[in-house]
Short mmCIF file of C-alpha atoms in Angstrom, two decimals:
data_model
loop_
_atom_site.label_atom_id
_atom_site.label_comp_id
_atom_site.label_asym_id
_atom_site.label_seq_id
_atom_site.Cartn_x
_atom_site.Cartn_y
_atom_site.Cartn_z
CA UNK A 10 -4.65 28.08 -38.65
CA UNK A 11 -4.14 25.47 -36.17
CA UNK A 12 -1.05 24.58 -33.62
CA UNK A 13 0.56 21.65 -32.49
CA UNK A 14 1.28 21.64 -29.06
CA UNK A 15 5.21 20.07 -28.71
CA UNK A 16 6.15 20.75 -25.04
CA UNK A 17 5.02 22.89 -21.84
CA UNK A 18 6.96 24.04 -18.80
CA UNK A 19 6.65 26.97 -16.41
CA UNK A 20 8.28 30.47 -15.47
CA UNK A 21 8.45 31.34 -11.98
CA UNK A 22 8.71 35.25 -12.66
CA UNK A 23 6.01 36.23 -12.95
CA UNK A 24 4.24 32.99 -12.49
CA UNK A 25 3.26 31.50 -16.22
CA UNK A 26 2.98 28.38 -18.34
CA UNK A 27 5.25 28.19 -21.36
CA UNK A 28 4.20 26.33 -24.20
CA UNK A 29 6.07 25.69 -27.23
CA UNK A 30 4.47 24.74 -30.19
CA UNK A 31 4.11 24.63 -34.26
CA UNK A 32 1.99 27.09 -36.42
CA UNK A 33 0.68 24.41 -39.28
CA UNK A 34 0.53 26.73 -42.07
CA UNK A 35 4.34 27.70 -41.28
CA UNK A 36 5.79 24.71 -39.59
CA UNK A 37 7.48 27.67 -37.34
CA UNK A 38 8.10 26.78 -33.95
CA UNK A 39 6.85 29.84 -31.35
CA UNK A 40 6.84 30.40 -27.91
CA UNK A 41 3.75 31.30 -26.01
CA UNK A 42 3.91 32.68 -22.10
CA UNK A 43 0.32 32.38 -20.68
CA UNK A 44 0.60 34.41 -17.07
CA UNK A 45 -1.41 32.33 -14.30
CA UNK A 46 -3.73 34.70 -12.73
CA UNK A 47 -5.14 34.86 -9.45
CA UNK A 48 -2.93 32.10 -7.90
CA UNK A 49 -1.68 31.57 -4.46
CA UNK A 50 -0.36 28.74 -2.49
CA UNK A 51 -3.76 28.23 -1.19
CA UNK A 52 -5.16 28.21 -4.94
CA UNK A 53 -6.62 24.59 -5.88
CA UNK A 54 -4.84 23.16 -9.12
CA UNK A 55 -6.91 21.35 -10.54
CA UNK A 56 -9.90 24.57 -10.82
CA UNK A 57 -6.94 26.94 -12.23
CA UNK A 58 -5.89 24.34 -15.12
CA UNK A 59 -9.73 24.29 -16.04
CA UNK A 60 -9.85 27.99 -15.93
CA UNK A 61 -6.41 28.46 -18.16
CA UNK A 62 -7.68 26.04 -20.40
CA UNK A 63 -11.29 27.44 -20.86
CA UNK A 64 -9.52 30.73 -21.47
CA UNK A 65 -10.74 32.74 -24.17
CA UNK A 66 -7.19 33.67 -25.65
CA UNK A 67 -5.36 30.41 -24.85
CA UNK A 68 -7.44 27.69 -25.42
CA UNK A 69 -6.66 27.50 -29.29
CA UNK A 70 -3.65 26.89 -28.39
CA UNK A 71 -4.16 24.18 -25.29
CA UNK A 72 -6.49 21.93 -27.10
CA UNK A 73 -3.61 19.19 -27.41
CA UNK A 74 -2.30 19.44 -23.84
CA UNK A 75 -4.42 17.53 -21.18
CA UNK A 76 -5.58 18.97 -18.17
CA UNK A 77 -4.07 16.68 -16.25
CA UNK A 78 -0.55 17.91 -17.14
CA UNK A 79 -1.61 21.65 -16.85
CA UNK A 80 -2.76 20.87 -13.25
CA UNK A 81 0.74 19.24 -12.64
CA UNK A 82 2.73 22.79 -14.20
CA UNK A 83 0.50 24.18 -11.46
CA UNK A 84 1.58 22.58 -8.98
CA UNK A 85 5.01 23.12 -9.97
CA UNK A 86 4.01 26.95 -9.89
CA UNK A 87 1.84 26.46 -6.05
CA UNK A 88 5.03 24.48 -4.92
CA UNK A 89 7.16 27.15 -5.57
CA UNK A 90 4.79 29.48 -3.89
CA UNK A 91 5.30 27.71 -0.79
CA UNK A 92 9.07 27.81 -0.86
CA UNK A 93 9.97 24.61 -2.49
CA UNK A 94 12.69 23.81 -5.32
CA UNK A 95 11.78 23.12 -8.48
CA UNK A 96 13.82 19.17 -7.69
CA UNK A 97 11.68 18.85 -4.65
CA UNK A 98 8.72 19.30 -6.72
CA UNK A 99 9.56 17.22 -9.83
CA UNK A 100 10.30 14.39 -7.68
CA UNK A 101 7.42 14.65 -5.93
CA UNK A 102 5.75 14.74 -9.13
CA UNK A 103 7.36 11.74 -11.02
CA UNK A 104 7.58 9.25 -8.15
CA UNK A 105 11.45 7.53 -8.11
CA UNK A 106 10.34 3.67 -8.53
CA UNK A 107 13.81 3.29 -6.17
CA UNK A 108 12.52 6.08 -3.29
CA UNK A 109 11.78 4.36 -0.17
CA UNK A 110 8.09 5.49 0.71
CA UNK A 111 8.44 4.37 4.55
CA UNK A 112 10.56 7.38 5.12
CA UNK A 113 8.14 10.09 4.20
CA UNK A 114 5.63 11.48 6.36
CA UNK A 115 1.98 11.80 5.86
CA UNK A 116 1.69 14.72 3.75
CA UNK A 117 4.39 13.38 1.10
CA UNK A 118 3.00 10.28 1.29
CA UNK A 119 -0.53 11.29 0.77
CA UNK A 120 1.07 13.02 -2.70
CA UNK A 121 2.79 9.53 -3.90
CA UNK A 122 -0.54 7.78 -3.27
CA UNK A 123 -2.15 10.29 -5.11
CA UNK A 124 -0.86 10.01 -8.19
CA UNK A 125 -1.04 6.01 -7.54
CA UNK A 126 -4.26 6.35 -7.28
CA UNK A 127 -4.77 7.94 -10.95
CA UNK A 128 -3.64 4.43 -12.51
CA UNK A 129 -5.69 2.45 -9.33
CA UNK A 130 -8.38 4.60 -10.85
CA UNK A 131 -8.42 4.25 -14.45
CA UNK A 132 -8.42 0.09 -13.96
CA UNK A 133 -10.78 0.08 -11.51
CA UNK A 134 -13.20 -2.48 -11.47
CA UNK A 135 -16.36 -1.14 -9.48
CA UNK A 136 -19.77 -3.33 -8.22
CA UNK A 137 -22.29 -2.38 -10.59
CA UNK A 138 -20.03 -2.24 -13.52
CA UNK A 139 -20.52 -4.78 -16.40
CA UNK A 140 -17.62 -6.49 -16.16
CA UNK A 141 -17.68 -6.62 -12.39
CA UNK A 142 -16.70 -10.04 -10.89
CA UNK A 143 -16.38 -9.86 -6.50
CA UNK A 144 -14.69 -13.25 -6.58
CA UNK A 145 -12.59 -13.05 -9.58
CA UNK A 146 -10.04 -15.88 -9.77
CA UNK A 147 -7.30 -16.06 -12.34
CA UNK A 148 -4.52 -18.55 -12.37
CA UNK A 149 -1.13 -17.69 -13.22
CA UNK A 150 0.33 -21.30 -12.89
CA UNK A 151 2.91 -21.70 -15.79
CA UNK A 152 5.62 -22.67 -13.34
CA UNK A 153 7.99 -24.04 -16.41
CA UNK A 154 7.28 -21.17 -18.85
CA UNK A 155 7.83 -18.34 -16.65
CA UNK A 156 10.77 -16.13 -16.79
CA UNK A 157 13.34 -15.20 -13.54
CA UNK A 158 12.80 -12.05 -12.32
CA UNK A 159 15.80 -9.46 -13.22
CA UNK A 160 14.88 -7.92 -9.33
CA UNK A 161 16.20 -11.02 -8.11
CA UNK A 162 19.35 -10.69 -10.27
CA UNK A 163 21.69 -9.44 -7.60
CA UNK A 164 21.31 -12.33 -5.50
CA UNK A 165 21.54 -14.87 -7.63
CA UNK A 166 25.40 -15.41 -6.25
CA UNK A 167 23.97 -16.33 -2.60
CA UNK A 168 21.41 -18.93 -3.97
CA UNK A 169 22.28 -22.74 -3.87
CA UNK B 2 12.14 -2.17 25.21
CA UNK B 3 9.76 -4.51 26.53
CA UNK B 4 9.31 -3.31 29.67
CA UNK B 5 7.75 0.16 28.16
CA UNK B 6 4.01 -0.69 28.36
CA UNK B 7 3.44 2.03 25.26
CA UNK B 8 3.93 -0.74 23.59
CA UNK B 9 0.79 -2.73 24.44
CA UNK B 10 -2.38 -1.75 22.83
CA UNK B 11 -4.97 -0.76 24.85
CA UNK B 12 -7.22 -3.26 22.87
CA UNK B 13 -8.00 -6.77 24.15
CA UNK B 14 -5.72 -8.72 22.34
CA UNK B 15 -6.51 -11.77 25.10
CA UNK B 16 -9.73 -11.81 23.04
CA UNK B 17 -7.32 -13.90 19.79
CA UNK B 18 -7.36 -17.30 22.03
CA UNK B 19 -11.26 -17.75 21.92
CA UNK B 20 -11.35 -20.49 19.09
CA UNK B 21 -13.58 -18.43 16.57
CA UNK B 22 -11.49 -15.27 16.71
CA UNK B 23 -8.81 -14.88 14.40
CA UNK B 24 -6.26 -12.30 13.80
CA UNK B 25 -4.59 -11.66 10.49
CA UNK B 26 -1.76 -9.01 10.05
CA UNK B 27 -0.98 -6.93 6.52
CA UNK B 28 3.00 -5.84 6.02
CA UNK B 29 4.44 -4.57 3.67
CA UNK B 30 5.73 -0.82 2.36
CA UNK B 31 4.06 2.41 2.14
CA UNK B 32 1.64 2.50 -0.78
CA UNK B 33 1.64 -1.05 -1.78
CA UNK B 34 -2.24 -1.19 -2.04
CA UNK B 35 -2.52 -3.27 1.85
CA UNK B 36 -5.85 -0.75 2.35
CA UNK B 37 -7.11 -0.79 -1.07
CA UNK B 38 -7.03 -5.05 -1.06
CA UNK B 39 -8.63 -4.76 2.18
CA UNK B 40 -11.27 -2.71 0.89
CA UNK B 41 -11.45 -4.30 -2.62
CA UNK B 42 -12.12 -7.78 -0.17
CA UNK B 43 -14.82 -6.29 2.06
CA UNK B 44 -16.03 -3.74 -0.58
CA UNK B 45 -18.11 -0.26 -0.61
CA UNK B 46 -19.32 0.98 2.54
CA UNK B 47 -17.46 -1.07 4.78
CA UNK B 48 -16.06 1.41 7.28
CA UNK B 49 -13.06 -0.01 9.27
CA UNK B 50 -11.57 1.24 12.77
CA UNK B 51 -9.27 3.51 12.34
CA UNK B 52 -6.26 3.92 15.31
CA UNK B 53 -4.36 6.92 14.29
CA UNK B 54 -2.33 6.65 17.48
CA UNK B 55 -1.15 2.87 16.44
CA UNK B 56 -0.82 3.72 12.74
CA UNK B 57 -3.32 0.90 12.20
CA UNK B 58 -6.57 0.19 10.93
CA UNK B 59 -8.89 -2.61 11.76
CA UNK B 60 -11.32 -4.48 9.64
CA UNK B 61 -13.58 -6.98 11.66
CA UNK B 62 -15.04 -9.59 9.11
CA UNK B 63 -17.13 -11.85 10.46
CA UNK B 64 -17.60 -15.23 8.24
CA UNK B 65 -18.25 -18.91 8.61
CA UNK B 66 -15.24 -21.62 7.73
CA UNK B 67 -16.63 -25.10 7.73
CA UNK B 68 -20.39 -24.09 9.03
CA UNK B 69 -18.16 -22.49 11.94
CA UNK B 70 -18.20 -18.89 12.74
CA UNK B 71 -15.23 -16.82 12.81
CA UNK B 72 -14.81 -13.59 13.21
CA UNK B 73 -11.53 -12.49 11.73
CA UNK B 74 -9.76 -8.75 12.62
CA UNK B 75 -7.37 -7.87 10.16
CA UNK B 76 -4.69 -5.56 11.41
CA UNK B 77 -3.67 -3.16 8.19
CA UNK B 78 -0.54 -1.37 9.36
CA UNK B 79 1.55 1.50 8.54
CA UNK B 80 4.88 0.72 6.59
CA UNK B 81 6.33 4.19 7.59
CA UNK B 82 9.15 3.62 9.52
CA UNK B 83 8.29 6.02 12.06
CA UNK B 84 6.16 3.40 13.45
CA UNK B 85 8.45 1.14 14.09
CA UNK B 86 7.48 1.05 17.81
CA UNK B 87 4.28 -0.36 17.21
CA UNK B 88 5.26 -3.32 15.24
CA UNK B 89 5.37 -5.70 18.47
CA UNK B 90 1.83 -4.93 19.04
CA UNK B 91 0.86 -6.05 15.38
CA UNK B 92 2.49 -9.34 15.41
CA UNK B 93 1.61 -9.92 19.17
CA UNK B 94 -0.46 -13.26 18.83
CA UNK B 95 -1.22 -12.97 14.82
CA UNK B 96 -2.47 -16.08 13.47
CA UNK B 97 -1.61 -15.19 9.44
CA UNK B 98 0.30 -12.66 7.45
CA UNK B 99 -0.09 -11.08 4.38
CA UNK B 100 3.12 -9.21 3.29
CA UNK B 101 2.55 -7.39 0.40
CA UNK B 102 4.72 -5.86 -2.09
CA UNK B 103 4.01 -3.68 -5.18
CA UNK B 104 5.19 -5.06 -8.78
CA UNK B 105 6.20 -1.85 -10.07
CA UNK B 106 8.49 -0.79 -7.12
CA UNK B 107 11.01 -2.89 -6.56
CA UNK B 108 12.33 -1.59 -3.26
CA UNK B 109 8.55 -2.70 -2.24
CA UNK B 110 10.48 -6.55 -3.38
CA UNK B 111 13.48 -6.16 -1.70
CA UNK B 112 12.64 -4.86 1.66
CA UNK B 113 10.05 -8.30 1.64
CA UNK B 114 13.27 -9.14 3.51
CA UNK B 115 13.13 -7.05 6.04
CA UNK B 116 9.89 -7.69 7.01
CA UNK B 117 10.00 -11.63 6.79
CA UNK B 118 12.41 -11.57 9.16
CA UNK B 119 10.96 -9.06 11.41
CA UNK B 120 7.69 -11.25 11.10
CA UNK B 121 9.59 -14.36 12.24
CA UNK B 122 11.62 -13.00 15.09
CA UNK B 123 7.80 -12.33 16.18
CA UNK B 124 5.65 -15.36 14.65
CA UNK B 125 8.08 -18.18 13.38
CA UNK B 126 5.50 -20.75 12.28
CA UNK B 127 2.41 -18.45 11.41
CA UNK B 128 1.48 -18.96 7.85
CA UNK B 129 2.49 -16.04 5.46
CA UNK B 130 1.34 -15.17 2.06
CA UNK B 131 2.98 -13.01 -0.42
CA UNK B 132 1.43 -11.16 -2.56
CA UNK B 133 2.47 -9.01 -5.88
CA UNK B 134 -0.07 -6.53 -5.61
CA UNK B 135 -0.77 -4.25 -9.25
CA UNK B 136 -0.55 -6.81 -11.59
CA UNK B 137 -3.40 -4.60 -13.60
CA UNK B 138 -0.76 -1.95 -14.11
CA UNK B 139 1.46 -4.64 -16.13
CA UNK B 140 0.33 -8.04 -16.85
CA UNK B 141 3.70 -9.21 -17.69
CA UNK B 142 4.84 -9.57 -14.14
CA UNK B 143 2.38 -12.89 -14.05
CA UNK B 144 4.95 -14.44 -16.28
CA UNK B 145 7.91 -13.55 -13.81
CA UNK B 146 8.83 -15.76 -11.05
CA UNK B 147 9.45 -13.76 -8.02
CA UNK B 148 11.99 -15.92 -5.86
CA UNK B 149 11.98 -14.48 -2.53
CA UNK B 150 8.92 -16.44 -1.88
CA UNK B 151 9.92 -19.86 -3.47
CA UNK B 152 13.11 -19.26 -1.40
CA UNK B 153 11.33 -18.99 1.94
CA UNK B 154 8.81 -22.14 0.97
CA UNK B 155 5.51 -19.35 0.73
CA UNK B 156 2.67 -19.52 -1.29
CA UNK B 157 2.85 -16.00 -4.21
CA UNK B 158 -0.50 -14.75 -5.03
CA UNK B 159 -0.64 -12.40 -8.17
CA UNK B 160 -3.38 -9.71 -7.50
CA UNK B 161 -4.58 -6.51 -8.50
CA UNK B 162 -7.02 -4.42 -5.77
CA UNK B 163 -7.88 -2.24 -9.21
CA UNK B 164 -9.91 -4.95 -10.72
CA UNK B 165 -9.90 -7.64 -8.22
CA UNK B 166 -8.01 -10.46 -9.58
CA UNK B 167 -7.51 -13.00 -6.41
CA UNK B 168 -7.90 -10.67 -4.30
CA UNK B 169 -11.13 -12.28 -2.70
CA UNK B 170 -9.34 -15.64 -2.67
CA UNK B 171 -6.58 -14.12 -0.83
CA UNK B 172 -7.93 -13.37 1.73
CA UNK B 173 -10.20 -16.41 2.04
CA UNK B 174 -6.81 -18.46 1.61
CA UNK B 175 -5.45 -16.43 4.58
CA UNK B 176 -8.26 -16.89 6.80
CA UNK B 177 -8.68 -20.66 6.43
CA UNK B 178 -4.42 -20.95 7.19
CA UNK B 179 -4.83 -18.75 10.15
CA UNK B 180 -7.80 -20.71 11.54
CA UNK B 181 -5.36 -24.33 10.48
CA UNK B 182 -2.25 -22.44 12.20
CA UNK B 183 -5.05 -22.17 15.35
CA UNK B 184 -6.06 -25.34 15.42
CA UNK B 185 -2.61 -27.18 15.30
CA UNK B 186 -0.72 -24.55 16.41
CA UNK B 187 2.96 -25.93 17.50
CA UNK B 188 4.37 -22.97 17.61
CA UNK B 189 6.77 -22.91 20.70
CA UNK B 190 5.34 -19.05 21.84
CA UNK B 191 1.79 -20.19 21.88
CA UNK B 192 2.33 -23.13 24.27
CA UNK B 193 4.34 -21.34 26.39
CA UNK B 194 1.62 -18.76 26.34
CA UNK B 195 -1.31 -20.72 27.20
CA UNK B 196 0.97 -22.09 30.18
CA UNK B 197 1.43 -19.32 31.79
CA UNK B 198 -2.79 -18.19 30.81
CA UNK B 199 -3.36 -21.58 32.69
CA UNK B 200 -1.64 -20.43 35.43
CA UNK B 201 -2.20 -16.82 35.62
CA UNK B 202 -5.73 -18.32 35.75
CA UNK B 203 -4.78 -20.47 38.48
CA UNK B 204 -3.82 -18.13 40.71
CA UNK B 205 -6.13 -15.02 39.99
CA UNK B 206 -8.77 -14.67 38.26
CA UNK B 207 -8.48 -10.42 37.98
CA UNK B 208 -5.94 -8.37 36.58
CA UNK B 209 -6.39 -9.77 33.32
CA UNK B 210 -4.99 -6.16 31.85
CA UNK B 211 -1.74 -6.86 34.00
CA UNK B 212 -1.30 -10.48 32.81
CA UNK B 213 -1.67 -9.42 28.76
CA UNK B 214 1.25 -6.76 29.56
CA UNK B 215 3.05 -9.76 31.49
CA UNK B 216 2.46 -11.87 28.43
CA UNK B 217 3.88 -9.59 25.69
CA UNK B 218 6.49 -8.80 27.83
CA UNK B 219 7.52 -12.49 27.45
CA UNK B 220 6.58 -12.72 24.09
CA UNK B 221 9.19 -9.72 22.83
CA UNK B 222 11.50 -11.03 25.25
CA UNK B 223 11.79 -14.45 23.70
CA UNK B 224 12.10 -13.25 20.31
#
């Protein structure tokens, strides 16, 4: 029998990931509450996602949900641990595009970079790669074809 | 305002009128990518000053324009507002400016603004690039025109850090405009500032530290 992972979340009481998902054989949709073990606010995220999803009971039942997004339910679960909401940590988590970034401090900051940084990461060109070009020029000079920009939209009364 | 000396770095910014030294300033938000281009341009193992205390790192890049060596620091700042304070020090005698904003924020776009005009109270003729940094992250914006630049008459570069798309020519751009903006400078501050070097010089040869402060003092003054 195999299952297909449909969504995750978290409980705060006792501290668990939730995952709903579908038994194939009888396309019923079930509930499974994994309790997160040996966690604290100091615990590191990333090393207690590996460890829930290398877990002997659970990992049947994991294989379609990345790490990645079992690391983030963690640190919904740490967050709470160190007396944050559950808002505070979501947006943390899913940056606002319309947040203004100068206003944080470091430590916020340092969390928006961070999960900049995945995407910086994945198209990352590095010396010794292939592909890698140090002086790599592309123009972009289709003056006539190109479209306006919809962020200038709201100012388009002021211009001449 | 001026007359608080926390204000002035204690780094020799006197050293920006020798002809081969050129300073270049990066603006722009938080988390636009003004470190990572800055790396991407100098590369692995390049290890940069960092000035907690002025929420600013430096990157000395020493080059040749013309079979003419320059050495160019680039002033990477903070966009955290908290650090307001320091941004007379950053523009204080800047030859070039890179403002950078980040295609995929567009409050990174429209607070451009904010620190164009900032820049000019400052620097009104220093040459100023913009760039739309990420373009990796969505290729699409290439095909968008971005008018805040066209609007203000300034050159838009479309560049990614991740995988170096004009990034290296940015900078090279930037560094042969600051060293143009040097060499036929008419910018009203800088004559008025080598006046009163001229005759600071005159008259006393010492307290060079005193006449910088005396200098900026103008210079924020003015502006």
């Amino acid at each position: 029998m195999s299952f297909l992972a449909k969504r995750c979340g978290v409980k705060f009481d006792p501290p668990s990931i939730v995952l709903v998902y579908e038994e194939s054989d009888t396309k019923k949709m079930r509930q499974r509450i994994m309790p997160v073990r040996n966690f604290s606010k100091f615990s590191d995220c990333n090393k207690a996602a590996e460890r829930l999803k290398n877990n002997e009971r659970h990992r049947v039942y994991l294989e379609g949900v990345s790490r990645k997004q079992l690391e983030r339910l963690h640190v919904v679960l740490r967050d709470r641990l160190r007396g944050r909401t559950l808002e505070e940590s979501l947006a943390a988590m899913e940056p606002d595009p319309d947040e203004d970034l100068n206003k944080l401090g470091d430590d916020e900051l340092a969390r928006r970079k961070a999960r900049m940084d995945e995407l910086f990461e994945r198209n990352r060109k590095r010396q010794g790669d292939p592909d890698f070009v140090y002086d790599l020029e592309v123009e972009f000079h289709t003056e006539d074809a190109k479209e306006p920009c919809s962020w200038d939209e709201d100012e388009s009364d002021d211009e001449v | 305002m001026a007359g608080d000396g926390g204000h002035v770095l204690d780094l020799d910014q006197a050293k920006y009128d020798a002809d081969e030294q050129v300073k270049i300033i990066c603006l722009g938000d938080s988390a636009v990518g003004k470190s990572k281009l800055m790396e991407r341009f100098l590369m692995d193992g390049y290890r940069p000053q960092q000035l907690s205390t002025y929420a600013l790192t430096l990157y000395k890049y020493a080059t040749a324009v013309d079979g003419k060596a320059v050495v160019v620091d680039f002033w990477d700042t903070a966009g955290q507002e908290r650090f307001q304070s320091m941004h007379p020090s950053y523009y204080h005698k800047a030859h070039a400016c890179v403002m950078v904003f980040d295609v995929q924020r567009k409050i990174t776009y429209k607070n451009l603004a904010n620190w164009y005009k900032e820049l000019r109270e400052y620097r009104p003729e220093i040459p100023c690039i913009v760039v739309a940094n990420k373009i990796d992250a969505d290729m699409k914006v290439t095909q968008r025109n971005f008018n805040f630049a066209k609007k203000q008459g300034l050159p838009l570069y479309y560049v990614s850090a991740a995988d170096g798309t004009n990034v290296v020519k940015l900078f090279k751009d930037a560094i042969k405009l600051a060293l143009a903006y040097k060499q036929n400078s008419r910018d009203f501050m800088d004559e008025v500032m080598r006046e009163l070097e001229n005759f600071e010089l005159d008259a006393k040869e010492e307290r060079s530290s005193e006449r910088e402060a005396e200098l900026f003092l103008e210079d924020s003054e003015v502006a």
